Amino acid sequence: MARIVMKFGGTSVADLDRIRNVANRVKREVDAGNEVAVVVSAMSGVTNQLVRWCQELSPLHDAREYDTVVATGEQVTIGLLAIALQTIGVDARSWQGWQVPIVTDGAHGKARVERIEGATLIERMRQGQVPVVAGFQGVEPVRNRVTTLGRGGSDLSAVALAAAVKADRCDIYTDVDGIYTTDPRIVPRARKLEKISYEEMLELASVGAKVLQTRSVELAMKQRVRVQVLSSFEDKPGSLVVDEDEIVEQPIVSGIAYSRDDAKVTLRRVPDRPGIAAGVFGALAAANCNVDMIVQNIGADGTTDMTFTVGKADLARAQDVLEKARGELGFEALVADPDVAKISVVGVGMRSHAGVANTMFRALSEKGINIQVISTSEIKVSVLIGAEYTELAVRALHTAYGLDGPAA
Amino acid sequence: MARIVMKFGGTSVADLDRIRNVANRVKREVDAGNEVAVVVSAMSGVTNQLVRWCQELSPLHDAREYDTVVATGEQVTIGLLAIALQTIGVDARSWQGWQVPIVTDGAHGKARVERIEGATLIERMRQGQVPVVAGFQGVEPVRNRVTTLGRGGSDLSAVALAAAVKADRCDIYTDVDGIYTTDPRIVPRARKLEKISYEEMLELASVGAKVLQTRSVELAMKQRVRVQVLSSFEDKPGSLVVDEDEIVEQPIVSGIAYSRDDAKVTLRRVPDRPGIAAGVFGALAAANCNVDMIVQNIGADGTTDMTFTVGKADLARAQDVLEKARGELGFEALVADPDVAKISVVGVGMRSHAGVANTMFRALSEKGINIQVISTSEIKVSVLIGAEYTELAVRALHTAYGLDGPAA
């Protein structure tokens, strides 16, 4: 017997048939003697519609009212799933964020969970009732208003709830059946990982593996919540995200991730003097543009070239901000290139193994792929390349690190 | 300067353009120096969709979960309207039922409002902020769950809110521009009533004039809330529902209403003994079938014929219940006729004028319309006739009571 939080995303509850399917999955865990709480997202497409309405009324809408509107998506799903569960004989009741309560700060639209009252839910679960909790939403207690946690926030709700009710496991049901060494659509011989460490998952999530929301992995790591990613449509075990110590055979590289969400910006002939980087990135930060990879070439004539990446969605704003500050910053030209991809190799084994980056550079070079920018962390090497080489690079690296499974 | 509650129904907030239109209406009242609170329904069609989902999952769904689901419709509208108001410079904030709070009993799906906390809203209105309150919903405080007030409940929310904030007037914006002497689709010469008393409106509402929900009129009468019915699409004064004393020129008959929502049931040759009516109507009440008009003919041979009406939606259930009790009740045959209409003549002037019913009977007789059942109250005479005579009867009565306005 275990205590489990099961989380189902938008595609898993997209219509009444799928909601019935979810109810059956939950019933199976209950029948197996487990204590179960469920977290659900809005039916797929619903949140987008609600967001669109708010934006059409005003691009600068009040985030508190936005939260009131978009939180309704999850509210519909919890009620419907509770009914579906009751219909097949499972005692269930829905819980909105303010009813639990899931207490957050007041950063509407991207609130942080501060505290979840777990005691009542635990008591209900012990009595055999299944709490069906709205993902993505919470309540800000000072003004008593509904908040939302930002996109992908239901993963975060599930992990936070699992911590609050001291669950043995948090099962994230989604439209893929686990975490793979890389995207199986690009590499048919990609292998499903039985286990992966929090640290690796975090790096993979933040560089483009869209299976789990980054903040939810951070929280799982911090609270030591065992997370399983598995398919809501198939009936087989998924991938476990756990503490590094739980993984016996630790490969050097666990996965290859890619992202085409970034754009490259190069400032040509920036004066090579102290404070110039602070000027550039200070201006970008003030405009709320997230900067990721940064590289600065050594200059020869008192100037230097500075290259960095920003999210594609922020590119126009970044260009605008920098062109406005051009007189002050003194660069000669700004060159933007949205046709880039970031390829990352991730593995905790890198800590104890040398030559991991070199294998990467050699494999890419053999395919004639030019590396534009490099950045590294303790367990990750990322390179920026031309976007058209994405698939080629991912496949070459997957083979180079010995990740290929049997031919599909 | 006045304090006004403005209520907009589903067709008035059916899309973003209409929500913008509502915002402009509200702004006009604010600009005129009034303190305004707004009550809105769900965008038209939304509630039906939500109800359908619940019913498809289970015809016997948990009413508490049903309420969780269907209350989302109004939650979307309040957020969107608050954004639309802010966009045109009107300070506004949305309020869900549990936030106000609008406290109800625990009769989910058809809850009764017990108490509305008006102080905070009054304070906000004094500061110039427009509270945008979700109609149709409340909160049951013991279990802290969302409740809904039943169909048409937003009218009730508006009237209750108007009483709670001590509003000078409750304006119900709808898709007609006021209360007419009868349905203008049937009688083009129907006249809009400038004023009508609570009592008359109550009779008209309960016999089929669908402008205002019956319970909201009851509440307005009890709390002495002045209610105005007016069009959200046109810009002209509507009809005021007020205390009888406020109406100087009181006509004998104010309006003619009709309803085709009832079915006639006749029990033939019921034993004419004490307790038999209790047996019949007790069984129907136990099965939750509302009985309206009742007539019992005098019997000759120790039996009698008993005729009554039930809502068409309840007819199958009523037949089922009575057939099952047939042995016990001892009637010979049950004859059901759904092809009937109820025509009602309403007016407080009836109290002091004789012959009102007689005018009705004569007018119908002149058109060759057979009266099947008659029932009366202090200010109303209703008759049941064949459904195909509905329009003919309404037109004849409208003329007979001198209600016709100038030719349209």
Short mmCIF file of C-alpha atoms in Angstrom, two decimals, chain B:
data_model
loop_
_atom_site.label_atom_id
_atom_site.label_comp_id
_atom_site.label_asym_id
_atom_site.label_seq_id
_atom_site.Cartn_x
_atom_site.Cartn_y
_atom_site.Cartn_z
CA MET B 1 -26.63 60.32 -7.45
CA ALA B 2 -27.94 56.86 -6.78
CA ARG B 3 -26.61 53.45 -5.86
CA ILE B 4 -27.50 50.97 -8.59
CA VAL B 5 -27.06 47.23 -9.10
CA MET B 6 -26.93 46.43 -12.83
CA LYS B 7 -27.54 42.85 -13.90
CA PHE B 8 -26.72 41.48 -17.36
CA GLY B 9 -27.91 38.09 -18.58
CA GLY B 10 -26.21 35.56 -20.83
CA THR B 11 -27.19 37.07 -24.18
CA SER B 12 -25.91 40.47 -23.01
CA VAL B 13 -22.42 39.02 -22.40
CA ALA B 14 -22.44 36.42 -25.19
CA ASP B 15 -19.13 37.50 -26.71
CA LEU B 16 -16.31 40.00 -26.22
CA ASP B 17 -18.08 42.73 -28.20
CA ARG B 18 -21.15 42.46 -26.04
CA ILE B 19 -19.01 42.45 -22.90
CA ARG B 20 -17.41 45.69 -24.14
CA ASN B 21 -20.90 47.05 -24.73
CA VAL B 22 -21.88 46.17 -21.16
CA ALA B 23 -18.71 47.89 -19.91
CA ASN B 24 -19.74 51.05 -21.76
CA ARG B 25 -23.21 50.94 -20.20
CA VAL B 26 -21.68 50.60 -16.76
CA LYS B 27 -19.26 53.44 -17.44
CA ARG B 28 -22.16 55.71 -18.40
CA GLU B 29 -23.81 55.14 -15.00
CA VAL B 30 -20.50 55.70 -13.22
CA ASP B 31 -19.84 58.87 -15.20
CA ALA B 32 -23.30 60.10 -14.21
CA GLY B 33 -22.07 60.03 -10.61
CA ASN B 34 -23.75 56.82 -9.52
CA GLU B 35 -22.33 54.09 -7.32
CA VAL B 36 -22.58 50.90 -9.32
CA ALA B 37 -22.26 47.17 -8.68
CA VAL B 38 -22.69 44.70 -11.54
CA VAL B 39 -24.02 41.14 -11.55
CA VAL B 40 -23.43 38.96 -14.61
CA SER B 41 -24.48 35.57 -15.90
CA ALA B 42 -22.40 33.12 -17.91
CA MET B 43 -21.88 33.82 -21.61
CA SER B 44 -24.95 32.38 -23.34
CA GLY B 45 -24.67 28.69 -24.15
CA VAL B 46 -21.84 28.08 -21.68
CA THR B 47 -23.99 26.89 -18.78
CA ASN B 48 -25.92 24.53 -21.06
CA GLN B 49 -22.66 22.95 -22.22
CA LEU B 50 -21.46 22.48 -18.64
CA VAL B 51 -24.79 21.00 -17.54
CA ARG B 52 -24.70 18.63 -20.53
CA TRP B 53 -21.26 17.36 -19.59
CA CYS B 54 -22.38 16.58 -16.03
CA GLN B 55 -25.47 14.78 -17.29
CA GLU B 56 -23.53 12.77 -19.86
CA LEU B 57 -21.16 11.54 -17.18
CA SER B 58 -24.03 10.58 -14.92
CA PRO B 59 -27.73 11.47 -14.90
CA LEU B 60 -27.53 11.10 -11.11
CA HIS B 61 -24.44 13.27 -10.64
CA ASP B 62 -23.46 14.69 -7.26
CA ALA B 63 -25.10 18.14 -7.04
CA ARG B 64 -22.06 19.50 -5.20
CA GLU B 65 -19.79 18.62 -8.11
CA TYR B 66 -22.37 19.89 -10.59
CA ASP B 67 -22.22 23.23 -8.78
CA THR B 68 -18.42 23.27 -8.94
CA VAL B 69 -18.61 22.77 -12.69
CA VAL B 70 -21.46 25.09 -13.68
CA ALA B 71 -20.35 27.99 -11.44
CA THR B 72 -17.33 28.47 -13.70
CA GLY B 73 -19.45 30.12 -16.40
CA GLU B 74 -20.07 33.23 -14.29
CA GLN B 75 -16.47 33.24 -13.04
CA VAL B 76 -15.24 33.68 -16.60
CA THR B 77 -17.62 36.57 -17.25
CA ILE B 78 -16.77 38.55 -14.11
CA GLY B 79 -13.05 38.43 -14.90
CA LEU B 80 -13.57 39.43 -18.53
CA LEU B 81 -15.96 42.26 -17.64
CA ALA B 82 -13.59 43.57 -14.96
CA ILE B 83 -10.83 43.67 -17.60
CA ALA B 84 -13.15 45.39 -20.10
CA LEU B 85 -14.09 48.01 -17.49
CA GLN B 86 -10.48 48.68 -16.48
CA THR B 87 -9.60 49.05 -20.16
CA ILE B 88 -11.97 52.02 -20.50
CA GLY B 89 -10.78 53.58 -17.26
CA VAL B 90 -13.37 52.29 -14.81
CA ASP B 91 -11.94 50.93 -11.56
CA ALA B 92 -13.42 47.44 -11.18
CA ARG B 93 -12.78 44.12 -9.51
CA SER B 94 -14.42 40.73 -9.81
CA TRP B 95 -16.07 38.93 -6.90
CA GLN B 96 -16.94 35.25 -6.83
CA GLY B 97 -19.73 34.08 -4.55
CA TRP B 98 -17.31 32.77 -1.90
CA GLN B 99 -15.32 35.98 -1.95
CA VAL B 100 -18.20 38.35 -1.19
CA PRO B 101 -19.38 36.02 0.47
CA ILE B 102 -22.88 35.23 -0.77
CA VAL B 103 -23.83 32.71 1.88
CA THR B 104 -26.43 30.10 0.93
CA ASP B 105 -27.89 26.97 2.44
CA GLY B 106 -26.54 23.59 1.32
CA ALA B 107 -29.27 22.76 -1.21
CA HIS B 108 -26.83 22.35 -4.09
CA GLY B 109 -28.21 23.13 -7.53
CA LYS B 110 -31.05 25.22 -6.09
CA ALA B 111 -29.58 26.89 -3.02
CA ARG B 112 -31.30 29.72 -1.17
CA VAL B 113 -29.40 32.88 -0.35
CA GLU B 114 -29.19 33.28 3.41
CA ARG B 115 -26.95 36.30 3.78
CA ILE B 116 -24.80 38.63 1.71
CA GLU B 117 -21.91 40.48 3.30
CA GLY B 118 -22.56 43.95 1.89
CA ALA B 119 -20.21 46.16 3.95
CA THR B 120 -17.02 45.65 1.94
CA LEU B 121 -18.80 46.12 -1.36
CA ILE B 122 -20.46 49.32 -0.15
CA GLU B 123 -17.05 50.63 0.95
CA ARG B 124 -15.55 49.84 -2.46
CA MET B 125 -18.45 51.49 -4.26
CA ARG B 126 -18.03 54.61 -2.13
CA GLN B 127 -14.38 54.68 -3.21
CA GLY B 128 -15.52 54.60 -6.83
CA GLN B 129 -14.74 50.96 -7.54
CA VAL B 130 -17.29 48.82 -9.41
CA PRO B 131 -17.73 45.36 -7.87
CA VAL B 132 -18.42 42.83 -10.65
CA VAL B 133 -20.21 39.99 -8.88
CA ALA B 134 -20.80 36.49 -10.23
CA GLY B 135 -24.51 35.79 -10.47
CA PHE B 136 -26.08 32.38 -9.91
CA GLN B 137 -23.52 31.25 -7.34
CA GLY B 138 -22.83 31.35 -3.64
CA VAL B 139 -20.99 29.41 -0.97
CA GLU B 140 -22.22 27.00 1.67
CA PRO B 141 -20.10 27.92 4.68
CA VAL B 142 -20.11 24.70 6.70
CA ARG B 143 -18.31 22.61 4.10
CA ASN B 144 -17.00 25.67 2.26
CA ARG B 145 -18.36 24.52 -1.07
CA VAL B 146 -19.64 26.44 -4.08
CA THR B 147 -23.41 26.41 -4.54
CA THR B 148 -25.65 27.54 -7.39
CA LEU B 149 -29.11 29.04 -7.14
CA GLY B 150 -30.86 27.23 -9.98
CA ARG B 151 -31.85 28.43 -13.42
CA GLY B 152 -32.39 32.15 -13.70
CA GLY B 153 -30.53 32.49 -10.41
CA SER B 154 -28.59 35.54 -11.54
CA ASP B 155 -31.75 37.65 -11.26
CA LEU B 156 -32.00 36.46 -7.69
CA SER B 157 -28.34 37.28 -7.05
CA ALA B 158 -28.90 40.80 -8.36
CA VAL B 159 -31.96 41.47 -6.23
CA ALA B 160 -30.34 39.99 -3.13
CA LEU B 161 -27.22 42.03 -3.73
CA ALA B 162 -29.29 45.19 -4.23
CA ALA B 163 -30.91 44.58 -0.85
CA ALA B 164 -27.54 43.86 0.80
CA VAL B 165 -25.87 47.04 -0.46
CA LYS B 166 -29.06 49.09 0.08
CA ALA B 167 -29.25 50.01 -3.61
CA ASP B 168 -31.78 52.54 -4.81
CA ARG B 169 -32.57 50.36 -7.81
CA CYS B 170 -31.79 47.00 -9.35
CA ASP B 171 -31.62 47.24 -13.16
CA ILE B 172 -32.11 43.92 -14.94
CA TYR B 173 -30.75 44.24 -18.48
CA THR B 174 -32.12 41.62 -20.82
CA ASP B 175 -33.01 40.96 -24.46
CA VAL B 176 -36.45 42.56 -24.18
CA ASP B 177 -36.91 46.23 -23.34
CA GLY B 178 -39.42 45.88 -20.54
CA ILE B 179 -42.53 44.17 -19.27
CA TYR B 180 -45.44 44.13 -21.69
CA THR B 181 -49.15 43.72 -21.27
CA THR B 182 -48.57 40.43 -23.09
CA ASP B 183 -46.07 38.77 -25.44
CA PRO B 184 -45.53 41.26 -28.32
CA ARG B 185 -44.71 38.36 -30.66
CA ILE B 186 -48.35 37.31 -30.35
CA VAL B 187 -49.99 40.69 -29.95
CA PRO B 188 -48.20 43.43 -31.92
CA ARG B 189 -50.33 46.01 -30.14
CA ALA B 190 -49.07 44.94 -26.70
CA ARG B 191 -47.98 47.94 -24.63
CA LYS B 192 -44.90 48.30 -22.47
CA LEU B 193 -45.85 48.89 -18.83
CA GLU B 194 -44.13 51.84 -17.24
CA LYS B 195 -44.73 50.39 -13.79
CA ILE B 196 -46.06 47.13 -12.44
CA SER B 197 -46.54 45.99 -8.85
CA TYR B 198 -44.55 43.17 -7.27
CA GLU B 199 -47.71 41.11 -6.82
CA GLU B 200 -48.68 41.36 -10.46
CA MET B 201 -45.14 40.67 -11.66
CA LEU B 202 -45.05 37.62 -9.41
CA GLU B 203 -48.22 36.25 -10.94
CA LEU B 204 -47.02 37.02 -14.45
CA ALA B 205 -43.59 35.47 -13.80
CA SER B 206 -45.06 32.32 -12.35
CA VAL B 207 -47.49 31.85 -15.23
CA GLY B 208 -45.02 32.14 -18.01
CA ALA B 209 -43.79 35.68 -18.59
CA LYS B 210 -40.12 34.73 -18.69
CA VAL B 211 -38.68 38.21 -18.18
CA LEU B 212 -37.86 37.79 -14.49
CA GLN B 213 -37.26 34.67 -12.44
CA THR B 214 -40.11 34.10 -9.97
CA ARG B 215 -37.96 33.80 -6.86
CA SER B 216 -36.21 37.08 -7.64
CA VAL B 217 -39.58 38.87 -7.76
CA GLU B 218 -40.58 37.30 -4.43
CA LEU B 219 -37.36 38.51 -2.89
CA ALA B 220 -37.71 41.99 -4.39
CA MET B 221 -41.19 42.20 -2.93
CA LYS B 222 -40.05 41.01 0.48
CA GLN B 223 -37.05 43.33 0.61
CA ARG B 224 -38.80 46.19 -1.21
CA VAL B 225 -36.12 46.41 -3.92
CA ARG B 226 -37.15 48.59 -6.87
CA VAL B 227 -36.46 46.52 -9.98
CA GLN B 228 -36.20 47.92 -13.50
CA VAL B 229 -36.32 45.62 -16.55
CA LEU B 230 -34.66 47.12 -19.61
CA SER B 231 -32.88 46.24 -22.83
CA SER B 232 -29.11 45.87 -22.98
CA PHE B 233 -29.19 46.53 -26.72
CA GLU B 234 -31.40 49.61 -26.89
CA ASP B 235 -31.15 52.87 -25.08
CA LYS B 236 -34.53 53.61 -23.57
CA PRO B 237 -36.25 53.35 -20.19
CA GLY B 238 -37.69 49.97 -19.26
CA SER B 239 -40.42 48.87 -16.86
CA LEU B 240 -40.27 49.39 -13.11
CA VAL B 241 -41.42 46.71 -10.70
CA VAL B 242 -42.38 48.56 -7.54
CA ASP B 243 -44.69 48.72 -4.60
CA GLU B 244 -48.38 48.93 -5.46
CA ASP B 245 -48.59 52.30 -3.71
CA GLU B 246 -46.15 53.80 -6.19
CA ILE B 247 -48.53 53.14 -9.07
CA VAL B 248 -50.99 56.00 -9.41
CA GLU B 249 -53.20 54.85 -12.23
CA GLN B 250 -53.87 51.23 -11.47
CA PRO B 251 -55.61 49.36 -14.31
CA ILE B 252 -57.91 46.47 -13.45
CA VAL B 253 -55.92 44.06 -15.58
CA SER B 254 -52.20 44.67 -16.15
CA GLY B 255 -51.27 41.76 -18.32
CA ILE B 256 -52.10 38.52 -20.07
CA ALA B 257 -49.65 35.64 -19.69
CA TYR B 258 -49.57 32.21 -21.26
CA SER B 259 -47.63 29.03 -20.70
CA ARG B 260 -47.37 25.82 -22.70
CA ASP B 261 -45.16 24.13 -20.12
CA ASP B 262 -47.96 22.16 -18.46
CA ALA B 263 -49.74 18.92 -19.24
CA LYS B 264 -53.21 17.92 -18.16
CA VAL B 265 -53.84 14.66 -16.34
CA THR B 266 -57.33 13.26 -15.73
CA LEU B 267 -58.07 10.32 -13.46
CA ARG B 268 -61.39 8.78 -14.49
CA ARG B 269 -63.82 7.28 -12.03
CA VAL B 270 -61.83 7.80 -8.86
CA PRO B 271 -63.68 6.47 -5.78
CA ASP B 272 -65.35 9.49 -4.19
CA ARG B 273 -64.21 9.02 -0.61
CA PRO B 274 -62.24 11.05 1.97
CA GLY B 275 -58.48 10.79 1.67
CA ILE B 276 -58.39 10.07 -2.02
CA ALA B 277 -57.02 13.52 -2.95
CA ALA B 278 -54.36 13.16 -0.27
CA GLY B 279 -53.45 9.78 -1.77
CA VAL B 280 -53.10 11.14 -5.30
CA PHE B 281 -51.26 14.36 -4.53
CA GLY B 282 -49.20 12.82 -1.75
CA ALA B 283 -47.82 10.27 -4.21
CA LEU B 284 -47.05 13.03 -6.72
CA ALA B 285 -45.36 15.22 -4.13
CA ALA B 286 -43.22 12.29 -2.99
CA ALA B 287 -42.09 11.88 -6.60
CA ASN B 288 -41.24 15.61 -6.74
CA CYS B 289 -43.95 16.40 -9.33
CA ASN B 290 -45.27 19.93 -8.94
CA VAL B 291 -49.04 20.03 -9.34
CA ASP B 292 -50.63 23.32 -10.34
CA MET B 293 -54.33 23.58 -11.28
CA ILE B 294 -56.68 21.05 -9.73
CA VAL B 295 -60.35 20.45 -10.43
CA GLN B 296 -62.62 17.69 -9.22
CA ASN B 297 -66.03 17.10 -10.77
CA ILE B 298 -68.92 16.12 -8.61
CA GLY B 299 -69.56 12.43 -9.04
CA ALA B 300 -72.89 10.67 -9.35
CA ASP B 301 -72.22 6.99 -8.79
CA GLY B 302 -69.74 7.12 -5.93
CA THR B 303 -66.91 7.98 -8.27
CA THR B 304 -65.54 11.25 -9.55
CA ASP B 305 -63.21 12.55 -12.26
CA MET B 306 -60.11 14.36 -11.04
CA THR B 307 -58.14 16.69 -13.32
CA PHE B 308 -54.92 18.54 -12.62
CA THR B 309 -51.83 19.89 -14.39
CA VAL B 310 -48.18 19.01 -13.94
CA GLY B 311 -45.09 20.38 -15.68
CA LYS B 312 -44.56 18.66 -19.03
CA ALA B 313 -41.08 17.59 -17.89
CA ASP B 314 -42.71 15.77 -14.96
CA LEU B 315 -45.50 14.11 -16.94
CA ALA B 316 -43.83 10.74 -17.55
CA ARG B 317 -42.84 10.48 -13.90
CA ALA B 318 -46.33 11.46 -12.75
CA GLN B 319 -47.94 8.82 -14.98
CA ASP B 320 -45.51 6.22 -13.71
CA VAL B 321 -46.16 7.04 -10.05
CA LEU B 322 -49.94 7.03 -10.45
CA GLU B 323 -50.10 3.82 -12.50
CA LYS B 324 -48.08 2.10 -9.78
CA ALA B 325 -50.51 3.33 -7.13
CA ARG B 326 -53.55 2.44 -9.22
CA GLY B 327 -54.56 -0.59 -7.15
CA GLU B 328 -54.51 1.46 -4.00
CA LEU B 329 -56.19 4.57 -5.46
CA GLY B 330 -58.75 2.59 -7.43
CA PHE B 331 -59.27 4.89 -10.43
CA GLU B 332 -60.45 3.41 -13.73
CA ALA B 333 -58.21 5.17 -16.24
CA LEU B 334 -55.52 7.83 -16.48
CA VAL B 335 -55.78 10.19 -19.46
CA ALA B 336 -52.82 12.50 -20.14
CA ASP B 337 -52.98 15.47 -22.50
CA PRO B 338 -49.83 17.52 -23.11
CA ASP B 339 -51.56 19.68 -25.75
CA VAL B 340 -52.83 22.34 -23.39
CA ALA B 341 -52.01 25.96 -22.62
CA LYS B 342 -52.60 27.99 -19.52
CA ILE B 343 -53.81 31.55 -20.11
CA SER B 344 -53.79 33.97 -17.20
CA VAL B 345 -55.21 37.41 -16.65
CA VAL B 346 -53.42 39.37 -13.91
CA GLY B 347 -54.17 42.63 -12.17
CA VAL B 348 -54.29 44.03 -8.64
CA GLY B 349 -57.38 45.96 -9.71
CA MET B 350 -59.32 42.68 -9.55
CA ARG B 351 -59.44 43.01 -5.79
CA SER B 352 -61.88 45.90 -6.09
CA HIS B 353 -63.60 45.06 -9.34
CA ALA B 354 -66.15 42.36 -9.96
CA GLY B 355 -66.78 40.73 -13.30
CA VAL B 356 -63.17 40.36 -14.35
CA ALA B 357 -63.43 36.57 -14.70
CA ASN B 358 -66.70 36.91 -16.52
CA THR B 359 -65.15 39.18 -19.16
CA MET B 360 -62.58 36.44 -19.71
CA PHE B 361 -65.08 33.62 -20.06
CA ARG B 362 -67.24 35.63 -22.43
CA ALA B 363 -64.32 36.67 -24.64
CA LEU B 364 -63.13 33.08 -24.96
CA SER B 365 -66.59 31.77 -25.58
CA GLU B 366 -67.10 34.29 -28.38
CA LYS B 367 -64.06 32.80 -30.12
CA GLY B 368 -65.39 29.29 -29.60
CA ILE B 369 -62.62 28.35 -27.17
CA ASN B 370 -63.51 25.66 -24.65
CA ILE B 371 -62.28 26.15 -21.08
CA GLN B 372 -61.00 22.88 -19.58
CA VAL B 373 -59.91 23.96 -16.09
CA ILE B 374 -60.20 27.24 -14.17
CA SER B 375 -58.19 28.44 -11.21
CA THR B 376 -58.11 31.82 -9.53
CA SER B 377 -56.16 33.80 -6.99
CA GLU B 378 -56.83 37.21 -5.52
CA ILE B 379 -55.28 39.03 -8.50
CA LYS B 380 -55.30 36.34 -11.21
CA VAL B 381 -57.66 34.18 -13.24
CA SER B 382 -56.14 31.26 -15.13
CA VAL B 383 -57.79 28.90 -17.58
CA LEU B 384 -56.55 25.78 -19.31
CA ILE B 385 -57.41 25.52 -23.01
CA GLY B 386 -56.32 23.54 -26.04
CA ALA B 387 -52.78 24.55 -26.98
CA GLU B 388 -53.72 25.41 -30.57
CA TYR B 389 -55.94 28.27 -29.29
CA THR B 390 -53.12 30.00 -27.39
CA GLU B 391 -52.54 32.96 -29.71
CA LEU B 392 -56.23 33.41 -30.47
CA ALA B 393 -57.06 33.48 -26.76
CA VAL B 394 -54.27 35.88 -25.82
CA ARG B 395 -55.28 38.30 -28.58
CA ALA B 396 -58.98 38.13 -27.70
CA LEU B 397 -58.30 38.79 -24.01
CA HIS B 398 -55.86 41.60 -24.72
CA THR B 399 -58.59 43.38 -26.64
CA ALA B 400 -61.37 42.46 -24.22
CA TYR B 401 -59.55 44.08 -21.28
CA GLY B 402 -58.76 47.21 -23.27
CA LEU B 403 -55.03 46.66 -23.27
CA ASP B 404 -54.39 47.19 -26.99
CA GLY B 405 -52.06 50.09 -27.74
CA PRO B 406 -51.91 51.99 -31.02
CA ALA B 407 -51.50 49.77 -34.10
CA ALA B 408 -47.86 48.77 -34.48
#
